Short mmCIF file of C-alpha atoms in Angstrom, two decimals:
data_model
loop_
_atom_site.label_atom_id
_atom_site.label_comp_id
_atom_site.label_asym_id
_atom_site.label_seq_id
_atom_site.Cartn_x
_atom_site.Cartn_y
_atom_site.Cartn_z
CA UNK I 1 0.07 0.07 0.11
CA UNK I 2 3.24 2.48 0.88
CA UNK I 3 4.42 1.29 -2.42
CA UNK I 4 1.42 2.55 -4.29
CA UNK I 5 0.90 5.90 -2.43
CA UNK I 6 4.42 7.01 -3.44
CA UNK I 7 4.05 5.94 -6.90
CA UNK I 8 0.67 8.22 -7.25
CA UNK I 9 1.91 10.86 -5.49
CA UNK I 10 4.22 12.39 -8.67
CA UNK I 11 1.42 11.96 -10.86
CA UNK I 12 -0.90 14.02 -8.65
CA UNK I 13 1.52 16.60 -8.64
CA UNK I 14 1.75 16.56 -12.18
CA UNK I 15 -1.96 16.65 -12.44
CA UNK I 16 -2.69 19.35 -10.32
CA UNK I 17 0.35 21.60 -12.21
CA UNK I 18 -1.70 21.06 -15.84
CA UNK I 19 -5.08 22.10 -14.01
CA UNK I 20 -3.34 24.88 -12.36
CA UNK I 21 -1.71 26.10 -15.63
CA UNK I 22 -4.76 25.46 -17.87
CA UNK I 23 -6.90 27.33 -15.51
CA UNK I 24 -4.18 29.98 -15.52
CA UNK I 25 -3.83 30.21 -19.27
CA UNK I 26 -7.51 30.34 -20.13
CA UNK I 27 -8.04 33.25 -17.69
CA UNK I 28 -5.53 35.11 -19.07
CA UNK I 29 -6.81 34.73 -22.66
CA UNK I 30 -10.47 35.88 -21.58
CA UNK I 31 -9.02 38.77 -20.16
CA UNK I 32 -6.40 39.86 -22.34
CA UNK I 33 -7.15 42.86 -25.27
CA UNK I 34 -9.11 41.80 -28.24
CA UNK I 35 -8.72 43.38 -31.48
CA UNK I 36 -11.67 43.58 -33.82
CA UNK I 37 -11.80 45.02 -37.57
CA UNK I 38 -14.71 46.57 -38.74
CA UNK I 39 -13.48 45.04 -42.29
CA UNK I 40 -10.28 43.49 -43.01
CA UNK I 41 -10.27 43.37 -46.54
CA UNK I 42 -10.28 46.30 -49.16
CA UNK I 43 -10.26 46.10 -52.85
CA UNK I 44 -9.19 49.48 -54.27
CA UNK I 45 -10.29 48.69 -57.77
CA UNK I 46 -8.00 49.82 -60.50
CA UNK I 47 -5.45 53.17 -60.72
CA UNK I 48 -2.95 54.97 -62.50
CA UNK I 49 0.65 53.54 -62.15
CA UNK I 50 2.31 55.82 -59.32
CA UNK I 51 -0.51 56.67 -57.57
CA UNK I 52 -0.46 56.59 -53.65
CA UNK I 53 -3.30 54.57 -52.19
CA UNK I 54 -4.38 54.93 -48.60
CA UNK I 55 -6.61 52.48 -46.82
CA UNK I 56 -7.99 53.37 -43.73
CA UNK I 57 -8.54 50.16 -41.37
CA UNK I 58 -10.84 50.90 -38.07
CA UNK I 59 -10.93 48.79 -35.11
CA UNK I 60 -12.23 48.36 -31.78
CA UNK I 61 -10.72 46.86 -28.66
CA UNK I 62 -13.34 44.44 -27.58
CA UNK I 63 -11.31 42.79 -24.73
CA UNK I 64 -10.76 43.45 -20.57
CA UNK I 65 -7.48 45.13 -21.08
CA UNK I 66 -5.83 47.84 -22.88
CA UNK I 67 -4.36 47.15 -26.34
CA UNK I 68 -1.06 47.95 -27.73
CA UNK I 69 0.16 47.73 -31.35
CA UNK I 70 3.98 46.89 -31.34
CA UNK I 71 4.53 46.78 -35.06
CA UNK I 72 2.65 46.11 -38.25
CA UNK I 73 4.60 43.84 -40.96
CA UNK I 74 4.40 44.71 -44.11
CA UNK I 75 5.44 42.61 -47.27
CA UNK I 76 7.84 45.48 -48.88
CA UNK I 77 8.62 48.88 -49.00
CA UNK I 78 6.12 49.86 -51.06
CA UNK I 79 3.45 49.70 -48.28
CA UNK I 80 3.95 51.94 -45.25
CA UNK I 81 1.92 51.64 -41.82
CA UNK I 82 0.79 54.26 -39.37
CA UNK I 83 -1.05 53.09 -36.14
CA UNK I 84 -1.57 54.46 -32.72
CA UNK I 85 1.62 54.00 -30.50
CA UNK I 86 -0.20 54.12 -27.53
CA UNK I 87 -2.67 51.88 -25.51
CA UNK I 88 -6.21 51.63 -26.83
CA UNK I 89 -8.63 51.42 -23.72
CA UNK I 90 -11.28 48.41 -23.70
CA UNK I 91 -14.43 49.74 -25.56
CA UNK I 92 -12.02 52.28 -27.35
CA UNK I 93 -11.45 52.86 -31.22
CA UNK I 94 -8.65 53.24 -33.30
CA UNK I 95 -7.51 53.39 -36.94
CA UNK I 96 -4.54 52.06 -38.84
CA UNK I 97 -3.51 54.20 -42.19
CA UNK I 98 -2.00 51.80 -44.85
CA UNK I 99 -0.60 54.18 -47.64
CA UNK I 100 0.71 51.93 -51.02
CA UNK I 101 2.97 53.65 -52.97
CA UNK I 102 1.80 52.14 -56.73
CA UNK I 103 5.50 53.11 -58.54
CA UNK I 104 6.95 50.50 -60.34
CA UNK I 105 4.00 48.09 -59.94
CA UNK I 106 1.74 46.82 -62.40
CA UNK I 107 -1.22 44.84 -63.08
CA UNK I 108 -2.77 42.99 -60.15
CA UNK I 109 -1.60 43.30 -56.55
CA UNK I 110 -2.57 41.30 -53.52
CA UNK I 111 -0.91 42.57 -50.38
CA UNK I 112 -1.32 41.23 -46.95
CA UNK I 113 -0.04 42.61 -43.60
CA UNK I 114 0.56 41.51 -40.07
CA UNK I 115 -1.03 43.62 -36.98
CA UNK I 116 1.25 42.09 -34.18
CA UNK I 117 -0.29 43.30 -30.53
CA UNK I 118 -1.32 42.01 -27.09
CA UNK I 119 -4.53 41.18 -28.19
CA UNK I 120 -5.38 37.60 -27.79
CA UNK I 121 -6.20 37.21 -31.29
CA UNK I 122 -2.50 38.76 -32.60
CA UNK I 123 -1.16 38.54 -35.32
CA UNK I 124 -3.95 39.68 -37.00
CA UNK I 125 -3.83 40.02 -41.16
CA UNK I 126 -5.26 42.93 -43.23
CA UNK I 127 -5.79 42.60 -46.88
CA UNK I 128 -5.89 44.93 -49.73
CA UNK I 129 -5.85 44.44 -53.52
CA UNK I 130 -6.25 46.16 -57.23
CA UNK I 131 -5.00 46.82 -60.32
CA UNK I 132 -2.50 49.14 -61.17
CA UNK I 133 -2.93 50.47 -65.07
CA UNK I 134 0.01 51.76 -66.83
CA UNK I 135 -0.25 55.05 -68.59
CA UNK I 136 -0.18 54.40 -72.49
CA UNK I 137 2.23 57.13 -74.20
CA UNK I 138 1.05 59.48 -77.15
CA UNK I 139 2.40 56.39 -79.47
CA UNK I 140 0.08 53.46 -78.05
CA UNK I 141 -3.15 55.71 -78.12
#
């Protein structure tokens, strides 16, 4: 009987540890910030080569703690992101501005950026697409 108890005790500690950390992890996820975008996809249609396209993505912190965006990862230097560098309180709104320079971009463009934050749903992907039309020269008209 004593040997059985000695064998069971380590498993009991392991089980208690698993239950404790699972409860702790699920509680922190529920209490975290959550970034909810009004729209995550945008189609800017057809634009002329060289035009600068500005896209606004509006969001709300629907979580229970302040939201802090640390960075926005873009796929190339043609896209620049401007975002709040301060905490967004629960229930408050914010806006991310993406500026896409179409210089040296041709035909269909399909881009994705990632919003990195302390939100439980981070990273969050934002998507935009459109067509860049090359201006025709006088010879081509």
